[in-house]
Coordinates of C-alpha atoms and ligand atoms in Angstrom, one line a residue:
M20 CA -31.9 -80.8 25.9
S21 CA -33.1 -83.4 28.4
Q22 CA -31.2 -86.6 29.0
Q23 CA -34.0 -88.4 27.4
G24 CA -33.9 -86.3 24.3
L25 CA -30.2 -87.0 23.9
D26 CA -30.7 -90.7 24.5
L27 CA -33.3 -90.7 21.7
I28 CA -30.8 -89.2 19.3
F29 CA -28.2 -91.8 20.1
E30 CA -30.8 -94.6 20.0
Q31 CA -32.0 -93.5 16.6
I32 CA -28.5 -93.5 15.2
L33 CA -27.8 -96.9 16.8
S34 CA -30.9 -98.3 15.1
G35 CA -29.8 -96.7 11.8
G36 CA -31.8 -93.5 12.1
L37 CA -35.1 -92.5 10.5
V38 CA -33.8 -92.8 7.0
F39 CA -31.3 -95.7 7.1
R40 CA -31.7 -99.1 8.5
D41 CA -28.2 -100.0 7.7
R42 CA -26.2 -97.6 5.6
N43 CA -23.2 -100.0 5.4
L44 CA -25.0 -101.8 2.6
L45 CA -24.3 -98.8 0.4
R46 CA -20.6 -98.8 1.0
H47 CA -18.3 -99.7 -1.8
D48 CA -16.7 -102.6 -0.1
Y49 CA -19.9 -104.3 1.0
M50 CA -20.3 -107.7 -0.7
P51 CA -23.9 -108.3 -1.7
A52 CA -25.3 -111.8 -1.7
T53 CA -26.1 -111.6 -5.3
L54 CA -24.8 -109.4 -8.2
P55 CA -27.7 -108.7 -10.6
H56 CA -26.8 -108.5 -14.3
R57 CA -23.4 -110.0 -13.9
E58 CA -24.4 -113.7 -14.1
E59 CA -22.6 -114.1 -17.4
Q60 CA -19.3 -112.7 -16.1
I61 CA -19.6 -114.7 -12.9
R62 CA -20.1 -117.9 -14.8
R63 CA -17.3 -117.2 -17.3
L64 CA -14.8 -116.4 -14.6
G65 CA -16.0 -119.4 -12.5
S66 CA -15.4 -121.8 -15.4
V67 CA -12.0 -120.3 -16.2
L68 CA -10.8 -120.7 -12.6
A69 CA -12.6 -123.9 -11.7
P70 CA -9.7 -126.3 -12.8
A71 CA -7.7 -124.8 -9.9
L72 CA -9.8 -127.0 -7.7
S73 CA -8.3 -130.1 -9.1
R74 CA -4.8 -128.6 -9.3
E75 CA -5.0 -128.2 -13.0
R76 CA -3.6 -125.1 -14.5
V77 CA -6.0 -122.3 -15.4
S78 CA -5.6 -119.8 -18.2
N79 CA -4.6 -116.3 -17.4
L80 CA -7.4 -113.8 -17.8
F81 CA -7.7 -110.2 -18.5
A82 CA -10.9 -108.3 -17.4
Y83 CA -11.6 -104.9 -18.5
G84 CA -14.5 -102.4 -18.6
K85 CA -15.1 -98.8 -17.5
T86 CA -15.1 -97.7 -13.9
G87 CA -17.9 -99.0 -11.7
T88 CA -19.0 -101.9 -14.0
G89 CA -18.4 -104.5 -11.3
K90 CA -15.0 -105.9 -12.2
T91 CA -13.6 -105.9 -8.7
I92 CA -16.8 -107.1 -7.0
V93 CA -17.3 -109.9 -9.5
T94 CA -13.7 -111.1 -9.1
R95 CA -13.8 -111.0 -5.4
F96 CA -17.2 -112.8 -5.4
V97 CA -15.9 -115.6 -7.6
L98 CA -12.6 -116.0 -5.7
D99 CA -14.5 -116.1 -2.4
R100 CA -16.9 -118.8 -3.6
L101 CA -14.0 -120.8 -5.1
Q102 CA -12.0 -120.7 -1.8
R103 CA -15.0 -121.8 0.2
K104 CA -15.5 -124.7 -2.2
A105 CA -11.9 -125.6 -2.0
K106 CA -12.0 -125.6 1.8
D107 CA -15.2 -127.7 1.9
H108 CA -13.4 -130.3 -0.2
G109 CA -10.1 -130.1 1.4
R110 CA -8.3 -128.8 -1.7
A111 CA -5.4 -126.4 -1.6
V112 CA -6.0 -123.2 -3.5
D113 CA -4.1 -120.1 -2.6
T114 CA -5.4 -116.7 -3.7
S115 CA -4.1 -113.2 -3.4
Y116 CA -5.8 -110.0 -4.3
V117 CA -3.6 -107.0 -4.9
N118 CA -4.6 -103.5 -5.8
C119 CA -1.7 -102.3 -7.9
R120 CA -2.5 -98.7 -7.7
L121 CA -2.4 -98.8 -3.9
A122 CA 0.6 -101.1 -3.8
G123 CA 2.3 -98.6 -6.1
T124 CA 5.5 -100.4 -7.1
N125 CA 6.5 -103.7 -8.7
Y126 CA 8.4 -104.5 -5.5
R127 CA 5.4 -104.1 -3.3
V128 CA 3.2 -106.2 -5.6
I129 CA 5.6 -109.1 -5.6
A130 CA 6.2 -108.7 -1.9
D131 CA 2.5 -109.0 -1.3
L132 CA 2.3 -112.1 -3.3
C133 CA 5.2 -113.7 -1.4
R134 CA 3.5 -112.9 1.9
A135 CA 0.3 -114.4 0.7
L136 CA 2.3 -117.7 0.3
G137 CA 3.7 -117.3 3.8
E138 CA 7.1 -116.0 2.8
D139 CA 8.6 -113.4 5.1
V140 CA 10.0 -110.6 3.0
P141 CA 11.2 -107.1 4.0
F142 CA 9.3 -104.0 2.9
T143 CA 12.3 -102.8 0.9
G144 CA 15.8 -103.7 0.3
L145 CA 15.8 -106.8 -1.9
A146 CA 16.3 -106.8 -5.6
V147 CA 13.1 -107.5 -7.6
G148 CA 14.8 -110.5 -9.1
E149 CA 15.4 -111.9 -5.6
L150 CA 11.8 -111.5 -4.8
F151 CA 10.8 -113.4 -7.9
D152 CA 13.2 -116.2 -6.9
R153 CA 11.5 -116.4 -3.5
L154 CA 8.0 -116.4 -5.1
R155 CA 9.1 -119.2 -7.4
N156 CA 10.6 -121.3 -4.6
A157 CA 7.5 -120.8 -2.5
L158 CA 5.3 -122.0 -5.4
Q159 CA 7.6 -124.9 -6.2
S160 CA 7.4 -126.2 -2.7
R161 CA 3.6 -125.9 -2.3
E162 CA 2.6 -127.8 -5.3
S163 CA -0.8 -126.0 -5.4
A164 CA -2.6 -123.5 -7.4
F165 CA -2.0 -119.8 -6.7
L166 CA -4.6 -117.4 -8.2
V167 CA -3.4 -113.9 -8.3
V168 CA -5.7 -110.9 -8.9
L169 CA -3.9 -107.8 -10.0
D170 CA -6.5 -105.1 -9.9
E171 CA -6.0 -101.7 -11.5
I172 CA -3.0 -103.3 -13.2
D173 CA -2.6 -100.4 -15.6
A174 CA -1.4 -98.2 -12.7
L175 CA 1.8 -100.3 -12.5
V176 CA 2.7 -100.2 -16.1
K177 CA 1.9 -96.5 -16.6
R178 CA 3.7 -95.4 -13.6
S179 CA 7.0 -97.1 -14.4
D180 CA 6.7 -97.5 -18.2
D181 CA 7.7 -101.1 -17.5
D182 CA 5.8 -104.3 -17.9
S183 CA 8.6 -106.6 -16.8
L184 CA 6.6 -107.6 -13.7
L185 CA 3.7 -108.8 -15.9
Y186 CA 6.1 -110.5 -18.2
E187 CA 7.9 -112.4 -15.4
L188 CA 4.6 -113.3 -13.7
T189 CA 3.0 -114.7 -16.8
R190 CA 6.1 -116.7 -17.6
I191 CA 6.8 -118.0 -14.2
N192 CA 5.0 -121.3 -14.8
E193 CA 7.4 -122.3 -17.5
R194 CA 10.1 -122.9 -14.9
L195 CA 7.9 -124.6 -12.4
D196 CA 7.0 -128.2 -12.1
G197 CA 5.4 -128.0 -8.6
G198 CA 2.8 -125.3 -8.1
W199 CA 1.8 -122.8 -10.6
I200 CA 0.3 -119.4 -10.8
G201 CA -2.8 -118.0 -12.6
V202 CA -3.0 -114.3 -13.2
I203 CA -6.2 -112.3 -13.4
G204 CA -5.5 -108.8 -14.6
I205 CA -8.1 -106.1 -14.2
S206 CA -8.1 -102.6 -15.8
N207 CA -10.6 -99.9 -16.5
D208 CA -8.4 -98.3 -19.1
L209 CA -9.7 -99.6 -22.4
H210 CA -6.4 -98.6 -24.1
F211 CA -4.3 -100.4 -21.6
K212 CA -3.6 -103.2 -24.0
D213 CA -1.8 -100.9 -26.3
F214 CA 0.8 -100.2 -23.6
L215 CA 1.7 -103.9 -23.3
D216 CA 4.5 -105.9 -24.9
P217 CA 2.8 -108.3 -27.3
R218 CA 4.3 -111.2 -25.5
V219 CA 2.7 -110.1 -22.2
L220 CA -0.6 -109.4 -24.0
S221 CA -0.8 -112.8 -25.6
S222 CA -0.1 -114.5 -22.3
L223 CA -2.2 -112.4 -20.0
G224 CA -5.0 -112.2 -22.4
E225 CA -5.5 -116.0 -22.9
E226 CA -9.0 -115.3 -21.8
E227 CA -10.8 -112.0 -21.9
L228 CA -13.8 -110.8 -19.9
V229 CA -15.5 -107.6 -20.8
F230 CA -17.7 -105.6 -18.5
K231 CA -20.1 -103.4 -20.3
P232 CA -21.5 -100.3 -18.7
Y233 CA -24.7 -100.9 -16.9
S234 CA -27.9 -99.5 -18.4
S235 CA -30.3 -97.4 -16.4
E236 CA -32.6 -100.4 -15.8
E237 CA -29.8 -102.6 -14.7
L238 CA -28.6 -100.0 -12.3
Y239 CA -32.1 -99.7 -11.0
D240 CA -32.2 -103.4 -10.2
I241 CA -28.8 -103.3 -8.5
L242 CA -29.8 -100.3 -6.4
K243 CA -33.2 -101.7 -5.5
D244 CA -31.7 -104.8 -4.1
R245 CA -29.3 -102.9 -1.9
A246 CA -31.7 -100.1 -1.0
E247 CA -34.4 -102.4 0.3
Q248 CA -32.2 -103.4 3.1
A249 CA -30.3 -100.2 3.5
F250 CA -33.3 -97.8 4.0
Q251 CA -36.1 -97.9 6.4
E252 CA -39.3 -99.1 4.9
G253 CA -41.3 -96.5 2.9
V254 CA -38.6 -93.8 3.1
L255 CA -37.1 -94.1 -0.3
D256 CA -39.2 -92.8 -3.2
D257 CA -39.1 -94.9 -6.3
G258 CA -38.6 -91.8 -8.5
A259 CA -35.5 -91.0 -6.5
L260 CA -34.2 -94.5 -7.1
R261 CA -34.9 -94.2 -10.8
L262 CA -33.2 -90.8 -11.0
C263 CA -30.0 -92.2 -9.3
S264 CA -30.0 -95.0 -11.9
A265 CA -30.6 -92.7 -14.8
L266 CA -28.0 -90.1 -13.8
A267 CA -25.3 -92.8 -13.3
A268 CA -26.2 -94.5 -16.5
G269 CA -26.0 -91.2 -18.4
E270 CA -22.5 -90.9 -17.3
H271 CA -21.0 -94.3 -18.1
G272 CA -23.1 -96.9 -16.4
D273 CA -21.2 -96.6 -13.2
A274 CA -22.7 -98.6 -10.3
R275 CA -20.4 -96.9 -7.8
R276 CA -21.7 -93.5 -8.8
A277 CA -25.2 -94.7 -8.5
L278 CA -24.6 -96.0 -5.0
D279 CA -22.9 -92.8 -4.0
L280 CA -25.8 -90.7 -5.3
L281 CA -28.2 -92.9 -3.3
R282 CA -26.2 -92.8 -0.1
V283 CA -25.6 -89.1 -0.2
A284 CA -29.2 -88.3 -1.1
G285 CA -30.1 -90.3 2.0
E286 CA -27.7 -88.4 4.1
I287 CA -28.9 -85.0 2.9
G288 CA -32.5 -86.0 3.7
E289 CA -31.4 -87.4 7.1
R290 CA -29.7 -84.2 8.0
A291 CA -32.7 -82.1 7.0
K292 CA -34.8 -84.4 9.1
E293 CA -37.0 -85.4 6.1
E294 CA -39.2 -88.4 6.3
R295 CA -38.8 -89.3 2.7
I296 CA -36.0 -89.3 0.2
L297 CA -37.1 -87.7 -3.0
E298 CA -35.8 -86.7 -6.4
S299 CA -34.8 -83.3 -5.1
H300 CA -32.4 -84.9 -2.6
V301 CA -30.8 -86.9 -5.5
R302 CA -30.3 -83.6 -7.4
M303 CA -28.6 -82.1 -4.4
A304 CA -26.6 -85.3 -4.0
Q305 CA -25.4 -85.1 -7.6
Q306 CA -23.9 -81.7 -7.1
K307 CA -22.2 -82.8 -3.9
V308 CA -20.8 -86.0 -5.3
E309 CA -19.4 -84.3 -8.4
H310 CA -17.8 -81.6 -6.4
D311 CA -16.3 -84.1 -4.0
R312 CA -15.0 -86.3 -6.8
V313 CA -13.3 -83.4 -8.6
T314 CA -11.8 -82.1 -5.4
E315 CA -10.5 -85.5 -4.4
V316 CA -8.9 -86.2 -7.8
L317 CA -7.3 -82.8 -8.0
S318 CA -5.8 -82.9 -4.5
S319 CA -4.3 -86.3 -5.1
L320 CA -2.5 -85.2 -8.3
P321 CA 1.3 -85.4 -8.3
L322 CA 3.4 -82.3 -8.9
H323 CA 3.9 -82.6 -12.7
S324 CA 0.3 -83.3 -13.3
R325 CA -0.5 -80.2 -11.3
I326 CA 1.9 -78.0 -13.3
L327 CA 0.5 -79.5 -16.5
L328 CA -3.1 -78.7 -15.5
I329 CA -2.1 -75.1 -14.6
S330 CA -0.6 -74.9 -18.1
V331 CA -3.9 -75.9 -19.7
L332 CA -5.7 -73.4 -17.4
H333 CA -3.4 -70.5 -18.4
L334 CA -3.8 -71.3 -22.1
E335 CA -7.5 -71.6 -21.8
S336 CA -7.9 -68.3 -20.0
A337 CA -5.7 -66.5 -22.5
R338 CA -7.4 -67.9 -25.6
K339 CA -10.8 -69.2 -24.7
E340 CA -10.3 -72.1 -26.9
S341 CA -8.7 -75.5 -26.9
S342 CA -4.9 -75.8 -27.2
V343 CA -2.7 -78.3 -28.9
T344 CA -0.3 -80.6 -27.1
G345 CA 2.7 -78.7 -28.3
D346 CA 1.5 -75.4 -26.8
V347 CA 0.7 -77.1 -23.5
Y348 CA 4.1 -78.5 -23.4
E349 CA 5.7 -75.1 -24.1
V350 CA 3.8 -73.4 -21.3
Y351 CA 4.5 -76.4 -19.0
R352 CA 8.3 -76.0 -19.6
G353 CA 7.9 -72.3 -18.9
L354 CA 6.2 -73.0 -15.6
C355 CA 8.8 -75.6 -14.6
S356 CA 11.6 -73.2 -15.2
A357 CA 9.8 -70.5 -13.1
A358 CA 9.4 -73.0 -10.3
A359 CA 13.0 -74.4 -10.7
V360 CA 11.6 -77.9 -11.4
E361 CA 13.2 -80.2 -13.9
P362 CA 10.6 -80.7 -16.7
L363 CA 9.6 -84.2 -17.9
T364 CA 10.0 -85.3 -21.5
Q365 CA 7.2 -84.7 -24.0
R366 CA 6.6 -88.4 -24.1
R367 CA 6.0 -88.6 -20.3
I368 CA 3.8 -85.5 -20.5
S369 CA 1.7 -87.1 -23.1
G370 CA 1.2 -90.0 -20.7
L371 CA 0.2 -87.6 -18.0
L372 CA -2.3 -85.9 -20.3
N373 CA -3.8 -89.2 -21.1
E374 CA -4.3 -89.9 -17.4
L375 CA -5.9 -86.5 -16.8
D376 CA -8.2 -87.2 -19.7
I377 CA -9.2 -90.6 -18.3
M378 CA -10.0 -89.0 -15.0
G379 CA -12.1 -86.4 -16.7
I380 CA -10.0 -83.5 -15.5
I381 CA -9.2 -82.5 -19.1
N382 CA -10.9 -83.3 -22.4
A383 CA -8.5 -84.4 -25.1
R384 CA -9.5 -84.9 -28.7
V385 CA -7.2 -86.3 -31.4
V386 CA -7.2 -84.1 -34.5
S387 CA -5.4 -84.7 -37.8
F388 CA -3.5 -82.1 -39.6
G389 CA -3.2 -84.0 -42.8
R390 CA 0.4 -84.4 -43.8
Y391 CA 1.6 -82.6 -40.6
G392 CA 0.4 -85.5 -38.6
R393 CA -1.8 -85.7 -35.6
T394 CA -2.0 -83.8 -32.4
K395 CA -4.5 -83.5 -29.5
K396 CA -6.8 -80.6 -28.8
I397 CA -7.0 -80.1 -25.1
R398 CA -9.6 -78.4 -22.9
L399 CA -10.1 -78.1 -19.2
G400 CA -12.7 -80.6 -18.1
V401 CA -13.5 -79.0 -14.7
E402 CA -14.2 -75.5 -13.4
P403 CA -11.0 -73.3 -13.2
Q404 CA -12.2 -72.3 -9.8
A405 CA -12.1 -76.0 -8.6
V406 CA -8.4 -76.2 -9.7
K407 CA -7.5 -73.0 -8.0
S408 CA -9.1 -74.0 -4.7
A409 CA -7.8 -77.5 -4.8
F410 CA -4.2 -76.3 -5.3
G411 CA -4.6 -73.3 -3.0
N412 CA -2.6 -74.8 -0.1
D413 CA 0.3 -76.1 -2.3
E414 CA 2.7 -73.2 -2.0
L415 CA 4.8 -74.0 -5.1
V416 CA 1.9 -74.6 -7.3
R417 CA -0.1 -71.6 -6.0
G418 CA 2.7 -69.3 -7.2
L419 CA 2.3 -70.8 -10.7
L420 CA -1.4 -70.0 -10.8
E421 CA -0.5 -66.4 -10.5
Y422 CA 2.5 -66.5 -12.8
A423 CA 2.0 -65.4 -16.4
P424 CA 4.2 -67.7 -18.5
R425 CA 5.8 -66.8 -21.8
G426 CA 4.3 -68.1 -25.0
L427 CA 0.7 -67.0 -24.2
P428 CA -1.0 -64.6 -26.5
G429 CA -1.7 -61.4 -24.7
H430 CA 0.8 -62.2 -21.9
Q431 CA 4.3 -60.9 -22.1
G432 CA 5.6 -62.8 -19.0
R433 CA 7.2 -61.0 -16.2
Ligands
LIG7 N1 -24.0 -106.2 -10.2 C1 -23.8 -105.6 -9.1 N2 -24.6 -105.8 -8.0 C2 -24.4 -105.1 -6.9 N3 -23.5 -104.2 -6.7 C3 -22.7 -103.9 -7.7 C4 -22.8 -104.6 -9.0 N4 -21.8 -104.1 -9.8 C5 -21.2 -103.2 -9.1 N5 -21.7 -103.1 -7.8 C6 -21.2 -102.2 -6.8 O1 -20.7 -101.0 -7.4 C7 -19.5 -100.5 -6.9 C8 -18.4 -100.5 -8.0 O2 -18.2 -101.8 -8.4 P1 -16.7 -102.3 -8.6 O3 -15.8 -101.8 -7.5 O4 -16.7 -103.8 -8.9 O5 -16.3 -101.5 -10.0 P2 -15.0 -101.7 -10.9 O6 -15.5 -102.2 -12.2 O7 -14.0 -102.5 -10.2 O8 -14.6 -100.2 -11.1 P3 -13.1 -99.5 -11.1 O9 -12.6 -99.8 -12.5 O10 -13.3 -98.1 -10.9 O11 -12.3 -100.2 -10.1 C9 -19.2 -101.5 -5.8 O12 -19.6 -100.9 -4.6 C10 -20.0 -102.7 -6.1 O13 -20.4 -103.3 -4.8
LIG8 MG1 -12.2 -102.0 -9.3

């Protein structure tokens, strides 16, 4: 290839390529200038938080809705505007955004909050109580509003079976006469509230904000806004855009999924050197996005969830029908013993099964056995092959895939 030809390739990429003008607009973390169909949520959240501008206390707020319904983007949008307004008017409002799933532990969440107030705290080593004292002192001396967003808040409580952090946070104001804290909790687990201590719930849920799934038309508007700037003119077929919206709406009104479909469709077309992005590219994108999602979720599962999933897999391949929780637990124990791993309690396992269900890796359905109570019927929600290939390079778990545990019909164990 000539120097010129090569230059052309680079230039094309620099200018965004033939398909994209600026693909960054389709990234998840891009903040659009407007958020179509979330005017109501923006206004509600804005009015709940506005008193912070005049140092008045705000109510705690709990926002929930399924994945990709705009909870994170709306919250960041409103906080961002609020902070700008505060700055323009010389008001002190501190804010902190923490993703609890990424932070991982109570300690790291509070440490993050302390740091947001300029406190220097070590990454480990202090007692959580000590961290709380520092947070309280920092607030007391600042005499200002501190708005805290705890995104994916359910991850904290589920991981540790412990909502003391939330309890302490929502009660912190009672012992302050200087500054104060307002907590905005966000969760996409609609059952999360059932996990909480009623005292935490009543305090955190002073205000509630619901994010409904987007309809296909709403997704279309959202995508269209972003696509107009992201794609070169005339490249994106309207039918392709409609299909992305319809597919994502069919699932659960997930804007993230819609954006992914659009971006991947563009990339597939780009690689094939197409001049237009059509419905056929969206169909291909759908397969790729689904495959990537499942692979990603599976490869990030912790050990016990992996063993549990293999138990479901074994049961399903032995019986070709769904299994009840008790059977899954039996097989799970068998596998743990084969792998010399200490099994978790049945209660913890039920929690893990719930998580797998929410992630769509298994499908669980509650069934009633009359006076014998209730149980869950469980099926694999993904292809067995996907599980096998995702766990293939985990040596311990790979062994279990080949192991025939006791308690399976037609299998005698080895
Ligand atoms: N109304 C909207 N306008 C423009 N983009 C949107 C809108 N709603 C969502 N998005 C985009 O969709 C993606 C997902 O939104 P967001 O991250 O807010 O979802 P979420 O409700 O927090 O989901 P999860 O529960 O999985 O965290 C983001 O990239 C966001 O920019
Ligand atoms: Mg989010």
